[in-house]
Short mmCIF file of C-alpha atoms in Angstrom, two decimals:
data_model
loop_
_atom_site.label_atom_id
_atom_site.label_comp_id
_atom_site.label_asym_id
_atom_site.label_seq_id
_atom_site.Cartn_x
_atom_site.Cartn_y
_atom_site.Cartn_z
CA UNK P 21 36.88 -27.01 -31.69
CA UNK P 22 34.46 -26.42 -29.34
CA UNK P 23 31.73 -27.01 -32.22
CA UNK P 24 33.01 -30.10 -32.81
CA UNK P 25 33.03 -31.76 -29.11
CA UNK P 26 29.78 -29.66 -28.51
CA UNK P 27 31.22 -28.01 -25.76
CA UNK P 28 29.49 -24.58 -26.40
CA UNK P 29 26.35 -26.85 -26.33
CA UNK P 30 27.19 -26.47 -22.26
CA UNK P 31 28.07 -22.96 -22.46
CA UNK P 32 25.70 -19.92 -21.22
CA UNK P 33 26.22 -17.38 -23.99
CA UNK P 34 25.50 -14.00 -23.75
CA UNK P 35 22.10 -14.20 -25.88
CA UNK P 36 20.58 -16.66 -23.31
CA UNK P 37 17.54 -15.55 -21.64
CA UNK P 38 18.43 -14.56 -17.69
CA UNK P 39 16.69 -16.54 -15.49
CA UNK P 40 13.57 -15.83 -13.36
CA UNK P 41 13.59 -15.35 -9.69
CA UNK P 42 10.32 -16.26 -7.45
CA UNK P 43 9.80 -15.49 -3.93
CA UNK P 44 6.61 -17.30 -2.64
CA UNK P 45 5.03 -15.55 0.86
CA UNK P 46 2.56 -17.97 2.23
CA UNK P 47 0.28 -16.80 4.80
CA UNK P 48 0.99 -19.23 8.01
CA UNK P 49 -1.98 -17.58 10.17
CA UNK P 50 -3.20 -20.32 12.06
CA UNK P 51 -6.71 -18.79 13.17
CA UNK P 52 -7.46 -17.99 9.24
CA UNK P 53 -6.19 -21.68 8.27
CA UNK P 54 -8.53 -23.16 11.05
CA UNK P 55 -11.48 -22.03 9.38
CA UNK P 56 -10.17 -23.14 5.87
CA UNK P 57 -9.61 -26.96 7.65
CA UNK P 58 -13.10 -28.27 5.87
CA UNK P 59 -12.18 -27.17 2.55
CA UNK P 60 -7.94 -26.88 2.29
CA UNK P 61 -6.03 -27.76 5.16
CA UNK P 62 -2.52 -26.24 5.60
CA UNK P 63 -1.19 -29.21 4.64
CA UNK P 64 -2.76 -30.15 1.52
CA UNK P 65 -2.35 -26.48 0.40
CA UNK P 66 1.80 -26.94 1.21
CA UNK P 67 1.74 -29.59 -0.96
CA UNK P 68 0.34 -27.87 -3.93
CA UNK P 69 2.35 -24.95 -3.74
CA UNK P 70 5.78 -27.34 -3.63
CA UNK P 71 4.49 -28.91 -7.23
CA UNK P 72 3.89 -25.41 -8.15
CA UNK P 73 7.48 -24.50 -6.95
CA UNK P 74 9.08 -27.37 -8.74
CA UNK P 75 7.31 -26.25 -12.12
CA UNK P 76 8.79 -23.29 -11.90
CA UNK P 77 12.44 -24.95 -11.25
CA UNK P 78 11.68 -27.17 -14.00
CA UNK P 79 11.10 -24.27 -16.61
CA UNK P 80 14.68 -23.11 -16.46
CA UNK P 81 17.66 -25.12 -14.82
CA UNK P 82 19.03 -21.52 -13.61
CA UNK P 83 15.40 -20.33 -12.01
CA UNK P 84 15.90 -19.60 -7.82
CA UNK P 85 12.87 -19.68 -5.77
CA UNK P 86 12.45 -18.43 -2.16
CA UNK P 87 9.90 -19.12 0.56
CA UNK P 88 8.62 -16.87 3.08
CA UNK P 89 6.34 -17.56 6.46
CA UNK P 90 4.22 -14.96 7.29
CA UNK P 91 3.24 -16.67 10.84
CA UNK P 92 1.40 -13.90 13.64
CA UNK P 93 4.13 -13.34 15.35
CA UNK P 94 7.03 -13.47 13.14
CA UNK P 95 8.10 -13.95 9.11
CA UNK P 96 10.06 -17.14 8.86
CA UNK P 97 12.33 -18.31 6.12
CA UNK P 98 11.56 -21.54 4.89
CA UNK P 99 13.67 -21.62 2.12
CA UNK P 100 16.52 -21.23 1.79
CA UNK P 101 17.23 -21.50 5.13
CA UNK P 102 19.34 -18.41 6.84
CA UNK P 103 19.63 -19.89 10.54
CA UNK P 104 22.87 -21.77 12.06
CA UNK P 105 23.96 -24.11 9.22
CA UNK P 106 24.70 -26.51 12.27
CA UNK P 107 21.14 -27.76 12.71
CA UNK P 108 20.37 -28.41 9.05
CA UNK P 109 20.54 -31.57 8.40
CA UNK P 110 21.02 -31.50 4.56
CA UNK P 111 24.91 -29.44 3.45
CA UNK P 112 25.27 -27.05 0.67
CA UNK P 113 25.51 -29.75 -1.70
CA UNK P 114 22.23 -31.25 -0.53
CA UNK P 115 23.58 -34.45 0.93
CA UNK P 116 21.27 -35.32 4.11
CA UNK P 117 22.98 -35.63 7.19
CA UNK P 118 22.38 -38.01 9.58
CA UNK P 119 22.48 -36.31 13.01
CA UNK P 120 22.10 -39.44 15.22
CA UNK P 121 18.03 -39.02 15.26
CA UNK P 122 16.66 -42.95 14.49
CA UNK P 123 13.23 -41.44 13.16
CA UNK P 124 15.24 -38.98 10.21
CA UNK P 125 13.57 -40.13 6.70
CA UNK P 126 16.16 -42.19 4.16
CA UNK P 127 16.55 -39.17 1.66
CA UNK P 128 14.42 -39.84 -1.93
CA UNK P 129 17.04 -40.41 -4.05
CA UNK P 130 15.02 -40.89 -7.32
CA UNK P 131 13.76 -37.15 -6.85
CA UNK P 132 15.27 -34.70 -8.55
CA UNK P 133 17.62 -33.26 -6.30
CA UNK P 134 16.83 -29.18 -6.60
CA UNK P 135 13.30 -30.43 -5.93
CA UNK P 136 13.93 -32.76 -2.94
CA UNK P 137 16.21 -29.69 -1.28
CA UNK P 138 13.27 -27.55 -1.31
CA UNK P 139 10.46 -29.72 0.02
CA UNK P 140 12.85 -30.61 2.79
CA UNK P 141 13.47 -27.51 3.84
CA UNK P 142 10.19 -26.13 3.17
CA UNK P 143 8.33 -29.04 5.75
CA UNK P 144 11.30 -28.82 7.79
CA UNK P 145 10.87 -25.39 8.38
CA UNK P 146 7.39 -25.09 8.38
CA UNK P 147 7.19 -27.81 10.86
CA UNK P 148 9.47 -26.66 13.29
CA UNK P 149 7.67 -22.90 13.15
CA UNK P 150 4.41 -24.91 14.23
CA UNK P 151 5.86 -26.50 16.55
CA UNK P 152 7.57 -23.00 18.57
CA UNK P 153 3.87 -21.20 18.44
CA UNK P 154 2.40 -21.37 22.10
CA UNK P 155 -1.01 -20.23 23.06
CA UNK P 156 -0.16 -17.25 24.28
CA UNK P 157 1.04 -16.59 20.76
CA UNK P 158 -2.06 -16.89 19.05
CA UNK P 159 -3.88 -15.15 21.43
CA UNK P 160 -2.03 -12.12 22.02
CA UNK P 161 -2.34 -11.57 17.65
CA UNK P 162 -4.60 -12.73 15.25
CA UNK P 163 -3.11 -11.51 11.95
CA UNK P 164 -0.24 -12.08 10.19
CA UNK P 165 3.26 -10.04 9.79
CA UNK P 166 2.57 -9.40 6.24
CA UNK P 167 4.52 -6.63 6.22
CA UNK P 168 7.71 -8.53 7.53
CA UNK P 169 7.80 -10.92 4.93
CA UNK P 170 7.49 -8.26 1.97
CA UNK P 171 10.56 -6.90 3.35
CA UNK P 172 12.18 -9.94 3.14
CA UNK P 173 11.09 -10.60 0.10
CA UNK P 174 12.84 -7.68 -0.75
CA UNK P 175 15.82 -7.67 0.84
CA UNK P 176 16.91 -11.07 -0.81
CA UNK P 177 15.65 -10.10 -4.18
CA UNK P 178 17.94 -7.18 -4.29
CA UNK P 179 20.78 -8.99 -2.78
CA UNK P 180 20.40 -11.46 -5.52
CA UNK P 181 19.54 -9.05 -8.15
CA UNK P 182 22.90 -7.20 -7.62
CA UNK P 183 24.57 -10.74 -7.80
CA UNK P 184 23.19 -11.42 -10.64
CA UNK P 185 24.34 -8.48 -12.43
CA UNK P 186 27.54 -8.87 -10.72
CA UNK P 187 28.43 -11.72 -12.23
CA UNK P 188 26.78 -11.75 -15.89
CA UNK P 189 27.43 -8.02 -16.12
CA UNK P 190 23.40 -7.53 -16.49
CA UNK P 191 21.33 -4.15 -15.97
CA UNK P 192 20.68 -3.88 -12.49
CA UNK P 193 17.29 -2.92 -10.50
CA UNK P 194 17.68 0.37 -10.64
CA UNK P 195 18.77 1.09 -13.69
CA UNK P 196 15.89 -0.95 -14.97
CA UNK P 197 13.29 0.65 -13.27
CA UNK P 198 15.02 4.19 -14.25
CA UNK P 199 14.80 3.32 -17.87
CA UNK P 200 11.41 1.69 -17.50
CA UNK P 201 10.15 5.56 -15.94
CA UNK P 202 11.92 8.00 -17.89
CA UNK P 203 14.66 8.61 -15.15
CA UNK P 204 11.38 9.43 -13.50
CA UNK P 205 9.44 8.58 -10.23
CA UNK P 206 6.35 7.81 -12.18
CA UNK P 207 4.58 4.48 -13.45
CA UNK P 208 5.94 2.17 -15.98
CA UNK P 209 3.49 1.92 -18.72
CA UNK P 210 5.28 -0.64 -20.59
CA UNK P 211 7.14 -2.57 -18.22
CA UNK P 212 6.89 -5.56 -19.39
CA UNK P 213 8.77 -4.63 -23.20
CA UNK P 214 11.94 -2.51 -21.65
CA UNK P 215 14.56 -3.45 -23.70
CA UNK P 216 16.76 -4.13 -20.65
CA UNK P 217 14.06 -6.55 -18.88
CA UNK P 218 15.83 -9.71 -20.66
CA UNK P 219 19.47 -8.53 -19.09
CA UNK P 220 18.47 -8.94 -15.38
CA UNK P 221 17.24 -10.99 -13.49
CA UNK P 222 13.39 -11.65 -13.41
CA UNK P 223 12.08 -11.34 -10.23
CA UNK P 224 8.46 -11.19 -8.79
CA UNK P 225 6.46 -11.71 -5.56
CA UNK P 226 3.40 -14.42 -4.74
CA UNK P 227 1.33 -13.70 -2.19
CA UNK P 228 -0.75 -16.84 -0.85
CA UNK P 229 -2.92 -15.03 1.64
CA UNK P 230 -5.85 -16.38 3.78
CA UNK P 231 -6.20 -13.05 6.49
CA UNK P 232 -8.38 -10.39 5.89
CA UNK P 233 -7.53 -6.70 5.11
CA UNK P 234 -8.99 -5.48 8.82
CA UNK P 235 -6.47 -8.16 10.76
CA UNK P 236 -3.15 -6.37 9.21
CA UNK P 237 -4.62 -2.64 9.19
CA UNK P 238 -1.83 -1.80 11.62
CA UNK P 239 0.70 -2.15 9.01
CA UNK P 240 -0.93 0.02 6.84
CA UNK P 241 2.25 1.97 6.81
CA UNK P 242 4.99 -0.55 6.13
CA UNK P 243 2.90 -2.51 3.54
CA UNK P 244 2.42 0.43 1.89
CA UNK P 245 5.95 1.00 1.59
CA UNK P 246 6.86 -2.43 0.13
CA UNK P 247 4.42 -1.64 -2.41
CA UNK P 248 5.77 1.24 -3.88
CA UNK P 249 9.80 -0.14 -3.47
CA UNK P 250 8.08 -3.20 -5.32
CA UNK P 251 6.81 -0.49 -7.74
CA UNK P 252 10.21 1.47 -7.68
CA UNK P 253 12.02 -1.64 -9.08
CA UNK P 254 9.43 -3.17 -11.28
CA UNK P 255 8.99 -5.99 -9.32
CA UNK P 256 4.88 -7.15 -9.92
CA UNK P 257 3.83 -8.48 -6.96
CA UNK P 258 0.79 -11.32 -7.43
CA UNK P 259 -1.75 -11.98 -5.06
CA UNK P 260 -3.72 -15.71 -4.39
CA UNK P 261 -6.59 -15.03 -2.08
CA UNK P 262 -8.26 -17.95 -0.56
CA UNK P 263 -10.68 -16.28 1.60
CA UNK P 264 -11.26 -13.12 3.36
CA UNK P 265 -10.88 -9.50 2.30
CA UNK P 266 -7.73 -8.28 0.64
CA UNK P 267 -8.07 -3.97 0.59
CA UNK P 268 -4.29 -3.42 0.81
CA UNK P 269 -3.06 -6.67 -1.72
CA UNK P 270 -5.65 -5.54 -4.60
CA UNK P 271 -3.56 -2.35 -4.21
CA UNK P 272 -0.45 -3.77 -4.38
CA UNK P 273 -1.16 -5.89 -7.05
CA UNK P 274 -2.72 -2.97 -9.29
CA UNK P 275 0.11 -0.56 -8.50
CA UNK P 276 2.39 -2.95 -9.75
CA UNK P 277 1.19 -4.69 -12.35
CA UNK P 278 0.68 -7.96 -10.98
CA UNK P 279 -2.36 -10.96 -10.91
CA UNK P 280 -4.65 -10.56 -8.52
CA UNK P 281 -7.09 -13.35 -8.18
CA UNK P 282 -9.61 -14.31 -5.51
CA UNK P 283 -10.31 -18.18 -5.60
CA UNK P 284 -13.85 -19.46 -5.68
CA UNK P 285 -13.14 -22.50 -4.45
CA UNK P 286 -9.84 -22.96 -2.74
CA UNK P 287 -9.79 -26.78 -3.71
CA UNK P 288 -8.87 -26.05 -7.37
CA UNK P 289 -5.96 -24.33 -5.56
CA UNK P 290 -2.49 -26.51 -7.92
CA UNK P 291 -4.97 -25.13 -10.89
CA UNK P 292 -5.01 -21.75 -10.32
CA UNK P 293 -0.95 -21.51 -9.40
CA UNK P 294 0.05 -23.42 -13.12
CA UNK P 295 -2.50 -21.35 -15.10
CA UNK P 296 -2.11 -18.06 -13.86
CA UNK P 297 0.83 -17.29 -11.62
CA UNK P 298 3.53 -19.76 -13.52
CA UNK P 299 4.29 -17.20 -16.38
CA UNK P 300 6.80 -15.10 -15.75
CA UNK P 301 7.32 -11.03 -16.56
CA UNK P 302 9.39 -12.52 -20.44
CA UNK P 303 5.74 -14.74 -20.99
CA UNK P 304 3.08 -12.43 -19.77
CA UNK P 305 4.18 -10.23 -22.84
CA UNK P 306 1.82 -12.48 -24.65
CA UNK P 307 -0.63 -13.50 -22.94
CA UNK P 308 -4.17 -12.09 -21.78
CA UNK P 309 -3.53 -11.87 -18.11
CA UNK P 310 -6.30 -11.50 -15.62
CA UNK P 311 -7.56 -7.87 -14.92
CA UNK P 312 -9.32 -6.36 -11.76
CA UNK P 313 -11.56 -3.38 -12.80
CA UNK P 314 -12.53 -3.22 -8.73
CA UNK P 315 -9.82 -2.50 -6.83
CA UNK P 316 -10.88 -1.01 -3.52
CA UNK P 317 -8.57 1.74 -3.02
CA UNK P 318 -9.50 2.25 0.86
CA UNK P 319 -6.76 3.47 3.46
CA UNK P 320 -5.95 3.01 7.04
CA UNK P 321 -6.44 6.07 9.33
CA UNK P 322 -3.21 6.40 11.42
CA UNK P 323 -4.78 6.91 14.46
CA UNK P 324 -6.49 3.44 15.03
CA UNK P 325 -5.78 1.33 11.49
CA UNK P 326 -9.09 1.23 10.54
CA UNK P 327 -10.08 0.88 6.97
CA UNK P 328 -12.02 4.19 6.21
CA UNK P 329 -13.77 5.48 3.13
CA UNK P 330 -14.17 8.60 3.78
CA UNK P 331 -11.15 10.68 7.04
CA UNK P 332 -9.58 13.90 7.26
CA UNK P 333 -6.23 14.06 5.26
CA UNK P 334 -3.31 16.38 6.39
CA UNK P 335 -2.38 18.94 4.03
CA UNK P 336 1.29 18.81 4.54
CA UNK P 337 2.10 14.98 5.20
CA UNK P 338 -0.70 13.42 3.88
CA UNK P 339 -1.58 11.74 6.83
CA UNK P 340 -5.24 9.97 7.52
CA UNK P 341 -7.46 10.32 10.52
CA UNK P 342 -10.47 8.28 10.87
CA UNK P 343 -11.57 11.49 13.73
CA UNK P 344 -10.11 14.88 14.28
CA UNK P 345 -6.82 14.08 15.96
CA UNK P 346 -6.58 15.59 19.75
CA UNK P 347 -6.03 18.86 20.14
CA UNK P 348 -6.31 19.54 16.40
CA UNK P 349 -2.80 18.75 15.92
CA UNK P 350 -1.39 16.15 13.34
CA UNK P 351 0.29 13.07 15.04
CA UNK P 352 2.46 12.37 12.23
CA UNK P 353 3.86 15.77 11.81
CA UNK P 354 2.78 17.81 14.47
CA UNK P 355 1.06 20.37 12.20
CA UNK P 356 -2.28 22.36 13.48
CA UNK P 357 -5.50 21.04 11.75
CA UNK P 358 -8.11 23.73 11.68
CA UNK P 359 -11.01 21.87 12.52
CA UNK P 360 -13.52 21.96 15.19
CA UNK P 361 -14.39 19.42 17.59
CA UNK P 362 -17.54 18.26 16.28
CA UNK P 363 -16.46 18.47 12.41
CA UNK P 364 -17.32 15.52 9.93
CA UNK P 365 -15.91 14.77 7.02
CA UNK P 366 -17.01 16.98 3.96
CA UNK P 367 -18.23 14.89 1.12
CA UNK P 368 -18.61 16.50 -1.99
CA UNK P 369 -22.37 16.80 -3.61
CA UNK P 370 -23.24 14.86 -6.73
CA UNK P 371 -23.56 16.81 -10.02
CA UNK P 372 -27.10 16.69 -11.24
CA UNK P 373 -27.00 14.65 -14.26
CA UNK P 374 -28.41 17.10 -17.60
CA UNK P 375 -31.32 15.14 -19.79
CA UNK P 376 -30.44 14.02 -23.13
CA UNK P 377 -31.97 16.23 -26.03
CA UNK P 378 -33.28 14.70 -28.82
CA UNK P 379 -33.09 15.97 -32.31
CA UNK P 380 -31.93 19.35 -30.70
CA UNK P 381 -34.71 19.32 -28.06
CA UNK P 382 -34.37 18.64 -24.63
CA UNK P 383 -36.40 15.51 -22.97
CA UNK P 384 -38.67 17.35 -21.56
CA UNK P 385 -41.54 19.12 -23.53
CA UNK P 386 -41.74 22.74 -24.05
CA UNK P 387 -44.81 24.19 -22.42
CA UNK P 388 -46.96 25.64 -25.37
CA UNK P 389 -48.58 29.01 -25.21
CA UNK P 390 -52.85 28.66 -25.87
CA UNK P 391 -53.32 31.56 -28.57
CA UNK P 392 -55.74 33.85 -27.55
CA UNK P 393 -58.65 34.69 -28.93
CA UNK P 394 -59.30 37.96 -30.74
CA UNK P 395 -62.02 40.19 -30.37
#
């Protein structure tokens, strides 16, 4: 019967294709977005980024997105929104609310109404995060709490990941990422063709970042960490960069199998989000996605957060030390260093390169013995 009416038509069967969570972190630093004002303002880049959102919506009726803020002195949600449900002034059916206020909009109601709840929201947000940063804000920090929105990120990824499997009866995080290692701790090597990746629900990580890699040294630490619970539950974070240095997102994006890409020209902004960061984990199976051969795989000492290339490393909890900690003793651990006060950093001696021989003789000639003459 139900072929008949088409009700099945209606129906999500078991054979469907799970659908694809994405949790957008946009980079809110208002120094770094100053200096970007000449070539993408903040607002125009917003903008982009919600047609971007909406594509992704419009792939799959059953997609979720999320938006995170990371603003210098806080992460912000701006979607969904996780604050008293009392000053929203759109319900949980997306019906705008009139609170009294004579300058609220008239709600669009030709837009599509998933899109219309998240551009709301978004500006809403955004808008009233702008608007509670003081002066003494941006001057007492000029990066951004990077590392605060990654663990957002996370936390509402897992929480919908396990309702997900909750109520489809899909393989959960874990058990995905165990299957995709061997019941291991190591690397996925084909994490994108486990045969459990179409049972759960896809979820992945964009990074819009405009800070450099020196501003959020001091969370060396705790970025670090989201990297490698991204990595843990195969989770590929991707990285935008529209200007400045990214050290610790090239690594993030490498160790877990993401797109890094560094934009040119930050105009062509919309272009770079549907081309490269709109397939999902099920699509990039066949596709060519964009390598990085140079990742810059530079720390943070733990003494000052300062990128190093070359520190002293503690032998027992791996710690790194831009200078010989005081007293000789580890600050992480507490274990005695033996080395002096003066010591540098040992760096190892090249290996002298051995000429090529040709036709079994080496490069350089043989010196020839003059025969001497007899008597």
């Amino acid at each position: 019967m139900n072929s008949v009416d088409a009700s099945e038509h209606y129906e999500l069967g078991a054979t469907d294709l799970s659908p694809s969570l994405l949790t957008i972190v946009i980079d809110t630093n208002p120094h770094a977005w100053a200096a970007l004002e000449d070539s993408l303002p903040l607002s125009k880049a917003i903008a982009n980024i919600l047609v971007f959102i909406n594509a992704h919506l419009a792939c799959n009726y059953a997609n979720e997105v999320a938006v995170v803020a990371s603003h210098s002195q806080k992460a912000a949600w701006l979607y969904p929104s996780h604050d008293d449900p009392r000053k929203r002034t759109a319900d949980r059916d997306g019906d705008v609310v009139m609170n009294g206020a004579s300058d609220t909009p008239a709600p669009e109601t030709n837009k599509y109404r998933p899109f219309r709840i998240v551009e709301e929201q978004v500006t809403r947000n955004l808008k009233e995060l702008m608007d509670s940063t003081t002066g003494d804000d941006l001057r007492g920090n000029m990066s951004t709490m990077l590392a605060g929105a990654l663990t957002l990120a996370l936390s509402h990824t897992n929480r919908r990941t396990l309702a997900w499997a909750e109520e489809h009866g899909g393989a959960n995080a874990e058990d995905a990422a165990a299957d995709g290692n061997g019941g291991g701790g190591g690397t996925s090597t084909n994490r994108y063709s486990a045969s459990n990746e179409d049972e759960r629900l896809q979820s992945r990580i964009l990074v819009v970042s405009v800070s450099g890699s020196t501003d959020a040294a001091h969370q060396y630490i705790p970025v670090m960490n989201s990297i490698f619970a991204c990595q843990r539950l195969s989770i590929p974070i991707d990285v935008c960069k529209l200007s400045g240095d990214a050290v610790f997102l090239q690594q993030a994006s490498d160790a877990t199998k993401g797109v890094y890409m560094a934009l040119a020209e930050p105009r062509g902004l919309l272009q770079y989000l549907m081309m490269a960061f709109l397939p999902d984990q099920r699509s990039r199976r066949h596709l060519v996605l964009p390598t990085r051969v140079d990742v810059d795989f530079r720390a943070a000492c733990f003494c000052h957060r300062r990128v190093v290339d070359v520190g002293f490393v503690c032998s027992i909890c791996l710690s790194i030390f831009c200078e010989p900690p005081p007293g000789g003793d580890c600050m992480t651990c507490g274990t005695h260093l033996d080395i002096g006060d003066n010591a540098k950093p040992a760096l190892l001696p090249r290996k002298k390169k051995k000429k090529k021989r040709v036709n079994g003789a080496s490069g350089t000639g043989t010196p020839m013995s003059t025969p001497t003459p007899g008597p």
